[in-house]
PDB file of C-alpha atoms in Angstrom:
ATOM      1  CA  UNK A   1       0.000   0.000   0.000  1.00  0.00           C
ATOM      2  CA  UNK A   2       1.063   3.591  -0.401  1.00  0.00           C
ATOM      3  CA  UNK A   3       1.817   4.130   3.258  1.00  0.00           C
ATOM      4  CA  UNK A   4       4.651   3.508   5.707  1.00  0.00           C
ATOM      5  CA  UNK A   5       4.854   0.042   7.272  1.00  0.00           C
ATOM      6  CA  UNK A   6       3.124  -1.524   4.266  1.00  0.00           C
ATOM      7  CA  UNK A   7       2.930  -5.316   4.196  1.00  0.00           C
ATOM      8  CA  UNK A   8       1.589  -7.974   1.896  1.00  0.00           C
ATOM      9  CA  UNK A   9       1.611 -11.728   2.397  1.00  0.00           C
ATOM     10  CA  UNK A  10       0.148 -14.833   0.817  1.00  0.00           C
ATOM     11  CA  UNK A  11      -0.665 -17.600   3.289  1.00  0.00           C
ATOM     12  CA  UNK A  12      -0.216 -21.293   2.367  1.00  0.00           C
ATOM     13  CA  UNK A  13      -3.905 -21.665   1.449  1.00  0.00           C
ATOM     14  CA  UNK A  14      -3.755 -18.637  -0.840  1.00  0.00           C
ATOM     15  CA  UNK A  15      -5.389 -16.171   1.546  1.00  0.00           C
ATOM     16  CA  UNK A  16      -3.942 -12.696   1.046  1.00  0.00           C
ATOM     17  CA  UNK A  17      -3.208 -10.475   3.987  1.00  0.00           C
ATOM     18  CA  UNK A  18      -2.898  -6.782   3.194  1.00  0.00           C
ATOM     19  CA  UNK A  19      -1.784  -4.273   5.828  1.00  0.00           C
ATOM     20  CA  UNK A  20      -0.509  -0.719   6.126  1.00  0.00           C
ATOM     21  CA  UNK A  21      -0.489   2.283   8.435  1.00  0.00           C
ATOM     22  CA  UNK A  22      -2.163   5.566   7.552  1.00  0.00           C
ATOM     23  CA  UNK A  23       0.438   8.165   6.640  1.00  0.00           C
ATOM     24  CA  UNK A  24       0.333  11.834   7.601  1.00  0.00           C
ATOM     25  CA  UNK A  25      -0.723  12.702   4.040  1.00  0.00           C
ATOM     26  CA  UNK A  26      -3.589  10.205   4.163  1.00  0.00           C
ATOM     27  CA  UNK A  27      -4.911  11.258   7.578  1.00  0.00           C
ATOM     28  CA  UNK A  28      -8.452  12.602   7.313  1.00  0.00           C
ATOM     29  CA  UNK A  29      -8.973  10.857   3.999  1.00  0.00           C
ATOM     30  CA  UNK A  30     -11.508   8.222   3.056  1.00  0.00           C
ATOM     31  CA  UNK A  31     -10.739   4.570   3.724  1.00  0.00           C
ATOM     32  CA  UNK A  32     -12.095   3.420   0.363  1.00  0.00           C
ATOM     33  CA  UNK A  33     -10.002   5.998  -1.503  1.00  0.00           C
ATOM     34  CA  UNK A  34      -6.795   4.713   0.113  1.00  0.00           C
ATOM     35  CA  UNK A  35      -7.688   1.109  -0.699  1.00  0.00           C
ATOM     36  CA  UNK A  36      -8.622   1.865  -4.303  1.00  0.00           C
ATOM     37  CA  UNK A  37      -5.355   3.688  -4.956  1.00  0.00           C
ATOM     38  CA  UNK A  38      -3.231   1.047  -3.254  1.00  0.00           C
ATOM     39  CA  UNK A  39      -4.903  -1.940  -4.937  1.00  0.00           C
ATOM     40  CA  UNK A  40      -6.557  -0.944  -8.233  1.00  0.00           C
ATOM     41  CA  UNK A  41      -7.169  -4.589  -9.070  1.00  0.00           C
ATOM     42  CA  UNK A  42      -9.980  -4.685  -6.522  1.00  0.00           C
ATOM     43  CA  UNK A  43     -13.300  -2.931  -7.104  1.00  0.00           C
ATOM     44  CA  UNK A  44     -15.066  -0.828  -4.485  1.00  0.00           C
ATOM     45  CA  UNK A  45     -17.585  -3.655  -4.126  1.00  0.00           C
ATOM     46  CA  UNK A  46     -14.764  -5.971  -2.999  1.00  0.00           C
ATOM     47  CA  UNK A  47     -13.776  -3.619  -0.185  1.00  0.00           C
ATOM     48  CA  UNK A  48     -17.393  -3.056   0.862  1.00  0.00           C
ATOM     49  CA  UNK A  49     -17.867  -6.820   1.050  1.00  0.00           C
ATOM     50  CA  UNK A  50     -14.722  -7.110   3.196  1.00  0.00           C
ATOM     51  CA  UNK A  51     -16.027  -4.400   5.510  1.00  0.00           C
ATOM     52  CA  UNK A  52     -19.446  -6.057   5.771  1.00  0.00           C
ATOM     53  CA  UNK A  53     -17.904  -9.445   6.615  1.00  0.00           C
ATOM     54  CA  UNK A  54     -15.510  -8.013   9.204  1.00  0.00           C
ATOM     55  CA  UNK A  55     -12.457  -9.043   7.177  1.00  0.00           C
ATOM     56  CA  UNK A  56     -11.224  -5.440   6.983  1.00  0.00           C
ATOM     57  CA  UNK A  57     -10.149  -3.856  10.245  1.00  0.00           C
ATOM     58  CA  UNK A  58      -8.880  -0.543  11.600  1.00  0.00           C
ATOM     59  CA  UNK A  59      -6.535  -0.938  14.558  1.00  0.00           C
ATOM     60  CA  UNK A  60      -7.817  -4.456  15.031  1.00  0.00           C
ATOM     61  CA  UNK A  61     -11.508  -3.528  15.112  1.00  0.00           C
ATOM     62  CA  UNK A  62     -14.133  -3.964  12.409  1.00  0.00           C
ATOM     63  CA  UNK A  63     -13.771  -1.079   9.964  1.00  0.00           C
ATOM     64  CA  UNK A  64     -16.444   1.468   9.102  1.00  0.00           C
ATOM     65  CA  UNK A  65     -16.242   2.775   5.540  1.00  0.00           C
ATOM     66  CA  UNK A  66     -17.046   6.299   6.762  1.00  0.00           C
ATOM     67  CA  UNK A  67     -14.744   6.309   9.793  1.00  0.00           C
ATOM     68  CA  UNK A  68     -12.249   9.220   9.905  1.00  0.00           C
ATOM     69  CA  UNK A  69      -8.667   8.089   9.465  1.00  0.00           C
ATOM     70  CA  UNK A  70      -5.886   9.274  11.754  1.00  0.00           C
ATOM     71  CA  UNK A  71      -2.148   9.059  11.191  1.00  0.00           C
ATOM     72  CA  UNK A  72      -0.709   5.765  12.397  1.00  0.00           C
ATOM     73  CA  UNK A  73      -3.949   3.802  12.212  1.00  0.00           C
ATOM     74  CA  UNK A  74      -3.356   0.234  11.013  1.00  0.00           C
ATOM     75  CA  UNK A  75      -5.489  -0.969   8.112  1.00  0.00           C
ATOM     76  CA  UNK A  76      -5.591  -4.743   7.678  1.00  0.00           C
ATOM     77  CA  UNK A  77      -7.602  -7.056   5.461  1.00  0.00           C
ATOM     78  CA  UNK A  78      -7.743 -10.812   4.867  1.00  0.00           C
ATOM     79  CA  UNK A  79      -8.916 -11.710   1.372  1.00  0.00           C
ATOM     80  CA  UNK A  80      -9.880 -15.316   0.542  1.00  0.00           C
ATOM     81  CA  UNK A  81      -8.052 -17.077  -2.296  1.00  0.00           C
ATOM     82  CA  UNK A  82      -9.100 -16.050  -5.783  1.00  0.00           C
ATOM     83  CA  UNK A  83      -7.926 -17.509  -9.091  1.00  0.00           C
ATOM     84  CA  UNK A  84      -4.996 -15.779 -10.751  1.00  0.00           C
ATOM     85  CA  UNK A  85      -4.215 -15.725 -14.476  1.00  0.00           C
ATOM     86  CA  UNK A  86      -1.567 -18.129 -15.681  1.00  0.00           C
ATOM     87  CA  UNK A  87       1.943 -16.726 -16.135  1.00  0.00           C
ATOM     88  CA  UNK A  88       5.265 -17.839 -17.548  1.00  0.00           C
ATOM     89  CA  UNK A  89       6.984 -18.415 -14.210  1.00  0.00           C
ATOM     90  CA  UNK A  90      10.492 -18.882 -15.589  1.00  0.00           C
ATOM     91  CA  UNK A  91      13.280 -16.721 -14.194  1.00  0.00           C
ATOM     92  CA  UNK A  92      17.006 -17.082 -13.565  1.00  0.00           C
ATOM     93  CA  UNK A  93      19.070 -15.596 -10.776  1.00  0.00           C
ATOM     94  CA  UNK A  94      22.156 -14.450 -12.673  1.00  0.00           C
ATOM     95  CA  UNK A  95      23.910 -12.931  -9.645  1.00  0.00           C
ATOM     96  CA  UNK A  96      23.347 -13.117  -5.904  1.00  0.00           C
ATOM     97  CA  UNK A  97      25.143 -12.220  -2.704  1.00  0.00           C
ATOM     98  CA  UNK A  98      24.015 -11.391   0.830  1.00  0.00           C
ATOM     99  CA  UNK A  99      22.629  -8.014  -0.222  1.00  0.00           C
ATOM    100  CA  UNK A 100      21.211  -8.108  -3.763  1.00  0.00           C
ATOM    101  CA  UNK A 101      20.181 -10.427  -6.566  1.00  0.00           C
ATOM    102  CA  UNK A 102      20.000  -9.790 -10.308  1.00  0.00           C
ATOM    103  CA  UNK A 103      17.146 -11.719 -11.892  1.00  0.00           C
ATOM    104  CA  UNK A 104      16.284 -12.309 -15.555  1.00  0.00           C
ATOM    105  CA  UNK A 105      12.557 -12.899 -15.925  1.00  0.00           C
ATOM    106  CA  UNK A 106      10.266 -14.105 -18.694  1.00  0.00           C
ATOM    107  CA  UNK A 107       8.010 -11.915 -20.806  1.00  0.00           C
ATOM    108  CA  UNK A 108       4.783 -12.916 -19.037  1.00  0.00           C
ATOM    109  CA  UNK A 109       5.520 -12.511 -15.337  1.00  0.00           C
ATOM    110  CA  UNK A 110       4.472  -9.529 -13.179  1.00  0.00           C
ATOM    111  CA  UNK A 111       7.206  -8.206 -10.920  1.00  0.00           C
ATOM    112  CA  UNK A 112       5.065  -7.377  -7.898  1.00  0.00           C
ATOM    113  CA  UNK A 113       1.555  -7.993  -6.554  1.00  0.00           C
ATOM    114  CA  UNK A 114      -1.048  -5.839  -8.306  1.00  0.00           C
ATOM    115  CA  UNK A 115      -4.431  -6.245  -9.892  1.00  0.00           C
ATOM    116  CA  UNK A 116      -5.268  -9.906 -10.468  1.00  0.00           C
ATOM    117  CA  UNK A 117      -1.720 -11.083  -9.697  1.00  0.00           C
ATOM    118  CA  UNK A 118      -0.407 -11.833  -6.216  1.00  0.00           C
ATOM    119  CA  UNK A 119       1.255 -15.228  -5.806  1.00  0.00           C
ATOM    120  CA  UNK A 120       2.028 -15.437  -9.549  1.00  0.00           C
ATOM    121  CA  UNK A 121       4.600 -12.644  -9.440  1.00  0.00           C
ATOM    122  CA  UNK A 122       8.379 -12.444  -9.372  1.00  0.00           C
ATOM    123  CA  UNK A 123       8.366 -11.336  -5.721  1.00  0.00           C
ATOM    124  CA  UNK A 124       5.912 -14.078  -4.811  1.00  0.00           C
ATOM    125  CA  UNK A 125       8.011 -16.743  -6.531  1.00  0.00           C
ATOM    126  CA  UNK A 126      11.264 -15.456  -5.013  1.00  0.00           C
ATOM    127  CA  UNK A 127       9.623 -15.855  -1.597  1.00  0.00           C
ATOM    128  CA  UNK A 128       8.244 -19.349  -2.153  1.00  0.00           C
ATOM    129  CA  UNK A 129      11.120 -20.817  -4.182  1.00  0.00           C
ATOM    130  CA  UNK A 130      14.131 -19.067  -2.675  1.00  0.00           C
ATOM    131  CA  UNK A 131      12.954 -17.892   0.746  1.00  0.00           C
ATOM    132  CA  UNK A 132      13.463 -14.201  -0.109  1.00  0.00           C
ATOM    133  CA  UNK A 133      10.483 -12.947   1.878  1.00  0.00           C
ATOM    134  CA  UNK A 134      11.956  -9.489   2.536  1.00  0.00           C
ATOM    135  CA  UNK A 135      12.944  -8.877  -1.077  1.00  0.00           C
ATOM    136  CA  UNK A 136      12.219  -5.493  -2.659  1.00  0.00           C
ATOM    137  CA  UNK A 137      12.410  -4.456  -6.291  1.00  0.00           C
ATOM    138  CA  UNK A 138      15.006  -1.785  -7.081  1.00  0.00           C
ATOM    139  CA  UNK A 139      13.787  -1.379 -10.654  1.00  0.00           C
ATOM    140  CA  UNK A 140      10.453  -2.622 -11.985  1.00  0.00           C
ATOM    141  CA  UNK A 141       9.563  -3.738 -15.469  1.00  0.00           C
ATOM    142  CA  UNK A 142       6.122  -4.508 -16.869  1.00  0.00           C
ATOM    143  CA  UNK A 143       4.613  -7.980 -16.887  1.00  0.00           C
ATOM    144  CA  UNK A 144       5.203  -8.421 -20.632  1.00  0.00           C
ATOM    145  CA  UNK A 145       8.708  -6.944 -20.538  1.00  0.00           C
ATOM    146  CA  UNK A 146      11.409  -9.595 -20.316  1.00  0.00           C
ATOM    147  CA  UNK A 147      14.887  -9.190 -18.931  1.00  0.00           C
ATOM    148  CA  UNK A 148      16.829  -7.961 -15.924  1.00  0.00           C
ATOM    149  CA  UNK A 149      15.575  -6.767 -12.544  1.00  0.00           C
ATOM    150  CA  UNK A 150      17.670  -5.806  -9.521  1.00  0.00           C
ATOM    151  CA  UNK A 151      16.295  -7.117  -6.240  1.00  0.00           C
ATOM    152  CA  UNK A 152      17.340  -5.930  -2.773  1.00  0.00           C
ATOM    153  CA  UNK A 153      17.319  -8.779  -0.238  1.00  0.00           C
ATOM    154  CA  UNK A 154      17.172  -6.673   2.941  1.00  0.00           C
ATOM    155  CA  UNK A 155      15.754  -3.326   4.033  1.00  0.00           C
ATOM    156  CA  UNK A 156      19.289  -1.953   4.339  1.00  0.00           C
ATOM    157  CA  UNK A 157      20.069  -3.021   0.790  1.00  0.00           C
ATOM    158  CA  UNK A 158      16.807  -1.525  -0.487  1.00  0.00           C
ATOM    159  CA  UNK A 159      17.666   1.815   1.104  1.00  0.00           C
ATOM    160  CA  UNK A 160      21.212   1.797  -0.271  1.00  0.00           C
ATOM    161  CA  UNK A 161      20.055   0.808  -3.758  1.00  0.00           C
ATOM    162  CA  UNK A 162      17.387   3.504  -3.699  1.00  0.00           C
ATOM    163  CA  UNK A 163      20.022   6.116  -2.901  1.00  0.00           C
ATOM    164  CA  UNK A 164      22.172   4.738  -5.724  1.00  0.00           C
ATOM    165  CA  UNK A 165      19.317   5.173  -8.203  1.00  0.00           C
ATOM    166  CA  UNK A 166      18.493   8.677  -6.984  1.00  0.00           C
ATOM    167  CA  UNK A 167      22.129   9.648  -7.516  1.00  0.00           C
ATOM    168  CA  UNK A 168      21.993   8.407 -11.117  1.00  0.00           C
ATOM    169  CA  UNK A 169      24.520   5.591 -10.593  1.00  0.00           C
ATOM    170  CA  UNK A 170      22.348   2.913 -12.191  1.00  0.00           C
ATOM    171  CA  UNK A 171      22.472   2.244 -15.937  1.00  0.00           C
ATOM    172  CA  UNK A 172      19.513   0.443 -17.576  1.00  0.00           C
ATOM    173  CA  UNK A 173      19.383  -0.343 -21.288  1.00  0.00           C
ATOM    174  CA  UNK A 174      16.613  -1.926 -23.303  1.00  0.00           C
ATOM    175  CA  UNK A 175      16.107  -3.503 -26.703  1.00  0.00           C
ATOM    176  CA  UNK A 176      12.787  -2.656 -28.306  1.00  0.00           C
ATOM    177  CA  UNK A 177      11.160  -3.536 -31.644  1.00  0.00           C
ATOM    178  CA  UNK A 178       9.019  -0.767 -33.119  1.00  0.00           C
ATOM    179  CA  UNK A 179       6.769  -0.334 -36.111  1.00  0.00           C
ATOM    180  CA  UNK A 180       8.256   1.810 -38.886  1.00  0.00           C
ATOM    181  CA  UNK A 181      11.653   2.774 -40.260  1.00  0.00           C
ATOM    182  CA  UNK A 182      13.643   4.691 -37.638  1.00  0.00           C
ATOM    183  CA  UNK A 183      16.355   6.917 -39.196  1.00  0.00           C
ATOM    184  CA  UNK A 184      19.424   4.778 -38.569  1.00  0.00           C
ATOM    185  CA  UNK A 185      21.973   7.424 -39.529  1.00  0.00           C
ATOM    186  CA  UNK A 186      21.025   9.866 -36.781  1.00  0.00           C
ATOM    187  CA  UNK A 187      22.926   8.264 -33.893  1.00  0.00           C
ATOM    188  CA  UNK A 188      21.388   8.882 -30.487  1.00  0.00           C
ATOM    189  CA  UNK A 189      18.104  10.801 -30.318  1.00  0.00           C
ATOM    190  CA  UNK A 190      17.053  12.285 -26.974  1.00  0.00           C
ATOM    191  CA  UNK A 191      13.298  12.659 -26.473  1.00  0.00           C
ATOM    192  CA  UNK A 192      12.167  14.867 -23.600  1.00  0.00           C
ATOM    193  CA  UNK A 193       8.676  15.658 -22.346  1.00  0.00           C
ATOM    194  CA  UNK A 194       6.032  14.914 -19.738  1.00  0.00           C
ATOM    195  CA  UNK A 195       4.466  11.574 -18.793  1.00  0.00           C
ATOM    196  CA  UNK A 196       1.009  12.018 -17.284  1.00  0.00           C
ATOM    197  CA  UNK A 197      -1.964   9.811 -16.484  1.00  0.00           C
ATOM    198  CA  UNK A 198      -4.807   9.792 -19.008  1.00  0.00           C
ATOM    199  CA  UNK A 199      -7.771  11.076 -17.016  1.00  0.00           C
ATOM    200  CA  UNK A 200     -11.069   9.332 -17.660  1.00  0.00           C
ATOM    201  CA  UNK A 201      -9.575   6.545 -19.740  1.00  0.00           C
ATOM    202  CA  UNK A 202     -11.070   3.084 -19.331  1.00  0.00           C
ATOM    203  CA  UNK A 203      -7.557   1.861 -18.449  1.00  0.00           C
ATOM    204  CA  UNK A 204      -6.691   3.552 -15.164  1.00  0.00           C
ATOM    205  CA  UNK A 205      -2.939   2.986 -15.441  1.00  0.00           C
ATOM    206  CA  UNK A 206      -2.552   4.418 -18.946  1.00  0.00           C
ATOM    207  CA  UNK A 207      -0.116   7.279 -19.503  1.00  0.00           C
ATOM    208  CA  UNK A 208       0.430   9.742 -22.320  1.00  0.00           C
ATOM    209  CA  UNK A 209       3.731  11.330 -23.335  1.00  0.00           C
ATOM    210  CA  UNK A 210       3.723  14.982 -24.385  1.00  0.00           C
ATOM    211  CA  UNK A 211       6.972  16.167 -26.013  1.00  0.00           C
ATOM    212  CA  UNK A 212       8.316  19.322 -24.387  1.00  0.00           C
ATOM    213  CA  UNK A 213      11.971  20.275 -24.748  1.00  0.00           C
ATOM    214  CA  UNK A 214      11.523  23.166 -22.292  1.00  0.00           C
ATOM    215  CA  UNK A 215      10.074  21.138 -19.420  1.00  0.00           C
ATOM    216  CA  UNK A 216      11.807  21.674 -16.085  1.00  0.00           C
ATOM    217  CA  UNK A 217      13.779  18.495 -15.210  1.00  0.00           C
ATOM    218  CA  UNK A 218      12.606  18.968 -11.607  1.00  0.00           C
ATOM    219  CA  UNK A 219       9.003  18.390 -12.674  1.00  0.00           C
ATOM    220  CA  UNK A 220       7.593  15.082 -11.343  1.00  0.00           C
ATOM    221  CA  UNK A 221       6.272  14.424 -14.861  1.00  0.00           C
ATOM    222  CA  UNK A 222       9.635  14.999 -16.574  1.00  0.00           C
ATOM    223  CA  UNK A 223      10.680  12.075 -18.795  1.00  0.00           C
ATOM    224  CA  UNK A 224      13.845  11.770 -20.866  1.00  0.00           C
ATOM    225  CA  UNK A 225      14.736   8.753 -23.006  1.00  0.00           C
ATOM    226  CA  UNK A 226      17.594   8.291 -25.477  1.00  0.00           C
ATOM    227  CA  UNK A 227      17.150   6.045 -28.511  1.00  0.00           C
ATOM    228  CA  UNK A 228      19.373   4.802 -31.293  1.00  0.00           C
ATOM    229  CA  UNK A 229      18.674   2.444 -34.183  1.00  0.00           C
ATOM    230  CA  UNK A 230      20.437  -0.920 -34.303  1.00  0.00           C
ATOM    231  CA  UNK A 231      18.824  -2.230 -37.479  1.00  0.00           C
ATOM    232  CA  UNK A 232      15.783  -2.255 -39.777  1.00  0.00           C
ATOM    233  CA  UNK A 233      13.946  -5.122 -41.462  1.00  0.00           C
ATOM    234  CA  UNK A 234      10.445  -6.046 -42.656  1.00  0.00           C
ATOM    235  CA  UNK A 235       8.994  -2.635 -41.817  1.00  0.00           C
ATOM    236  CA  UNK A 236      10.357  -2.780 -38.266  1.00  0.00           C
ATOM    237  CA  UNK A 237      13.246  -1.156 -36.414  1.00  0.00           C
ATOM    238  CA  UNK A 238      15.324  -2.519 -33.555  1.00  0.00           C
ATOM    239  CA  UNK A 239      16.239   0.219 -31.088  1.00  0.00           C
ATOM    240  CA  UNK A 240      18.381   0.571 -28.022  1.00  0.00           C
ATOM    241  CA  UNK A 241      16.544   2.641 -25.399  1.00  0.00           C
ATOM    242  CA  UNK A 242      18.100   4.274 -22.350  1.00  0.00           C
ATOM    243  CA  UNK A 243      15.586   5.843 -19.936  1.00  0.00           C
ATOM    244  CA  UNK A 244      17.307   8.670 -18.072  1.00  0.00           C
ATOM    245  CA  UNK A 245      14.246   9.034 -15.831  1.00  0.00           C
ATOM    246  CA  UNK A 246      12.026   6.326 -14.377  1.00  0.00           C
ATOM    247  CA  UNK A 247       8.405   7.124 -15.181  1.00  0.00           C
ATOM    248  CA  UNK A 248       5.809   4.337 -15.533  1.00  0.00           C
ATOM    249  CA  UNK A 249       5.459   3.086 -19.124  1.00  0.00           C
ATOM    250  CA  UNK A 250       8.059   5.673 -20.159  1.00  0.00           C
ATOM    251  CA  UNK A 251       9.585   3.910 -23.165  1.00  0.00           C
ATOM    252  CA  UNK A 252       6.270   2.602 -24.529  1.00  0.00           C
ATOM    253  CA  UNK A 253       4.322   5.862 -24.143  1.00  0.00           C
ATOM    254  CA  UNK A 254       7.189   7.920 -25.590  1.00  0.00           C
ATOM    255  CA  UNK A 255       7.530   5.733 -28.679  1.00  0.00           C
ATOM    256  CA  UNK A 256       3.767   5.795 -29.249  1.00  0.00           C
ATOM    257  CA  UNK A 257       3.738   9.599 -29.099  1.00  0.00           C
ATOM    258  CA  UNK A 258       6.553  10.043 -31.638  1.00  0.00           C
ATOM    259  CA  UNK A 259       5.064   7.618 -34.152  1.00  0.00           C
ATOM    260  CA  UNK A 260       6.975   4.373 -33.522  1.00  0.00           C
ATOM    261  CA  UNK A 261       4.682   2.124 -31.435  1.00  0.00           C
ATOM    262  CA  UNK A 262       6.165  -0.961 -29.815  1.00  0.00           C
ATOM    263  CA  UNK A 263       5.440  -4.210 -31.641  1.00  0.00           C
ATOM    264  CA  UNK A 264       2.964  -6.370 -29.728  1.00  0.00           C
ATOM    265  CA  UNK A 265       1.960  -3.600 -27.321  1.00  0.00           C
ATOM    266  CA  UNK A 266      -1.737  -3.922 -26.516  1.00  0.00           C
ATOM    267  CA  UNK A 267      -1.967  -0.599 -24.668  1.00  0.00           C
ATOM    268  CA  UNK A 268       0.367   1.721 -26.627  1.00  0.00           C
ATOM    269  CA  UNK A 269       0.617  -0.150 -29.920  1.00  0.00           C
ATOM    270  CA  UNK A 270      -0.885   0.227 -33.379  1.00  0.00           C
ATOM    271  CA  UNK A 271      -4.424  -0.164 -31.983  1.00  0.00           C
ATOM    272  CA  UNK A 272      -4.927   0.994 -28.406  1.00  0.00           C
ATOM    273  CA  UNK A 273      -8.406  -0.567 -28.212  1.00  0.00           C
ATOM    274  CA  UNK A 274      -6.887  -4.064 -28.247  1.00  0.00           C
ATOM    275  CA  UNK A 275      -6.108  -3.861 -24.533  1.00  0.00           C
ATOM    276  CA  UNK A 276      -9.771  -3.672 -23.540  1.00  0.00           C
ATOM    277  CA  UNK A 277     -10.598  -6.642 -25.762  1.00  0.00           C
ATOM    278  CA  UNK A 278      -7.722  -8.603 -24.267  1.00  0.00           C
ATOM    279  CA  UNK A 279      -9.054  -7.955 -20.753  1.00  0.00           C
ATOM    280  CA  UNK A 280     -12.478  -9.202 -21.900  1.00  0.00           C
ATOM    281  CA  UNK A 281     -10.954 -12.273 -23.604  1.00  0.00           C
ATOM    282  CA  UNK A 282     -12.399 -10.932 -26.856  1.00  0.00           C
ATOM    283  CA  UNK A 283      -9.344 -10.391 -29.057  1.00  0.00           C
ATOM    284  CA  UNK A 284      -9.993 -11.073 -32.731  1.00  0.00           C
ATOM    285  CA  UNK A 285      -7.764 -12.738 -35.348  1.00  0.00           C
ATOM    286  CA  UNK A 286      -7.268  -9.251 -36.778  1.00  0.00           C
ATOM    287  CA  UNK A 287      -5.966  -8.072 -33.386  1.00  0.00           C
ATOM    288  CA  UNK A 288      -3.470 -10.931 -33.250  1.00  0.00           C
ATOM    289  CA  UNK A 289      -2.240 -10.135 -36.759  1.00  0.00           C
ATOM    290  CA  UNK A 290      -1.877  -6.421 -35.982  1.00  0.00           C
ATOM    291  CA  UNK A 291       0.189  -7.123 -32.854  1.00  0.00           C
ATOM    292  CA  UNK A 292       2.651  -9.410 -34.728  1.00  0.00           C
ATOM    293  CA  UNK A 293       3.850 -10.841 -31.392  1.00  0.00           C
ATOM    294  CA  UNK A 294       2.090 -12.423 -28.420  1.00  0.00           C
ATOM    295  CA  UNK A 295       3.578  -9.831 -26.054  1.00  0.00           C
ATOM    296  CA  UNK A 296       5.208  -6.426 -26.237  1.00  0.00           C
ATOM    297  CA  UNK A 297       8.661  -6.451 -27.833  1.00  0.00           C
ATOM    298  CA  UNK A 298      10.500  -4.743 -24.985  1.00  0.00           C
ATOM    299  CA  UNK A 299      13.477  -6.400 -23.301  1.00  0.00           C
ATOM    300  CA  UNK A 300      15.549  -5.151 -20.339  1.00  0.00           C
ATOM    301  CA  UNK A 301      18.880  -6.082 -21.880  1.00  0.00           C
ATOM    302  CA  UNK A 302      21.489  -4.775 -19.460  1.00  0.00           C
ATOM    303  CA  UNK A 303      22.090  -3.412 -15.975  1.00  0.00           C
ATOM    304  CA  UNK A 304      25.248  -1.756 -14.685  1.00  0.00           C
ATOM    305  CA  UNK A 305      25.809  -0.326 -11.220  1.00  0.00           C
ATOM    306  CA  UNK A 306      28.303  -0.011  -8.391  1.00  0.00           C
ATOM    307  CA  UNK A 307      27.503  -2.458  -5.612  1.00  0.00           C
ATOM    308  CA  UNK A 308      26.251  -0.332  -2.694  1.00  0.00           C
ATOM    309  CA  UNK A 309      28.239  -2.331  -0.113  1.00  0.00           C
ATOM    310  CA  UNK A 310      31.277  -3.863  -1.818  1.00  0.00           C
ATOM    311  CA  UNK A 311      31.705  -0.868  -4.178  1.00  0.00           C
ATOM    312  CA  UNK A 312      32.469  -3.265  -7.015  1.00  0.00           C
ATOM    313  CA  UNK A 313      31.395  -2.172 -10.507  1.00  0.00           C
ATOM    314  CA  UNK A 314      28.989  -4.795 -11.846  1.00  0.00           C
ATOM    315  CA  UNK A 315      27.445  -5.235 -15.297  1.00  0.00           C
ATOM    316  CA  UNK A 316      24.988  -7.860 -16.549  1.00  0.00           C
ATOM    317  CA  UNK A 317      23.300  -8.700 -19.834  1.00  0.00           C
ATOM    318  CA  UNK A 318      20.318 -10.895 -20.687  1.00  0.00           C
ATOM    319  CA  UNK A 319      20.069 -12.393 -24.195  1.00  0.00           C
ATOM    320  CA  UNK A 320      17.020 -11.604 -26.311  1.00  0.00           C
ATOM    321  CA  UNK A 321      14.136 -14.052 -25.787  1.00  0.00           C
ATOM    322  CA  UNK A 322      14.457 -17.039 -28.133  1.00  0.00           C
ATOM    323  CA  UNK A 323      10.701 -17.738 -28.300  1.00  0.00           C
ATOM    324  CA  UNK A 324       9.697 -14.804 -30.533  1.00  0.00           C
ATOM    325  CA  UNK A 325      10.949 -15.152 -34.131  1.00  0.00           C
ATOM    326  CA  UNK A 326      10.784 -11.419 -34.920  1.00  0.00           C
ATOM    327  CA  UNK A 327      13.777 -10.800 -32.639  1.00  0.00           C
ATOM    328  CA  UNK A 328      15.796 -13.070 -34.914  1.00  0.00           C
ATOM    329  CA  UNK A 329      15.391 -10.701 -37.861  1.00  0.00           C
ATOM    330  CA  UNK A 330      18.219  -8.599 -36.437  1.00  0.00           C
TER     331      UNK A 330
END
């Protein structure tokens, strides 16, 4: 949840326990608003049902949806098991020590609990398969993005890695397939602008990128990504992408805005209405053909950073996924 002392756990029978404390910013706010923002995968009706059944508590007592919230109050909820969508649960730990792990994940595996996914996530699987129950993600990539993720194994490591990222000592590079012929002779192209939520869109997490070379880098919406072309074939371009900022959906939304949508992207691709049909299990053969790939063609290829404790310079690469033939064009 978006509050200090947040906790999430999956019990052996699949029951999910959600807990957090009300922050100073949330004090005086509405309980349902906090829950909706923290867990958008659950509808208001789900929380009302939890309140009615006594499964949702405030400071250990049955919660009232209209009760005023005070700083430090503990919100807790036990949610019975519910089916989760199938995922590709393959991942490899390519580096590990007492502080951090570098993991290469598949292209159909959420990193963290959200929406319909809880146990079937990278964090959930790291806990059940490797005992990493205190693990925290240093960088996050989307469910359909394959490649490298840095995981902190302790709270101290998470804090140190967070400071490393804030100081800009963390290099992330992606490979991405896009529709269209990117000018390959231009070298690096820096694209700057704002990433903002699309208000009123049916997809609550959707962003839009608005190019703006004059935007103040201190703006919370500021997004800067560098691209260069690595090759072109069959009406597609293979790009290297380096996000200098870390906004949600930054690479995908930026490429959509400048006319080079990511291949296979159901939310920012050639037809943005495909995402809603996918959620309704109503994709058509025409949708499948337009996407070209079963998932978005975005791959977290490399990570480089200085180890926050040993001070060793580390660099890792993950090969392109072998299961999608379009990658093999390049």
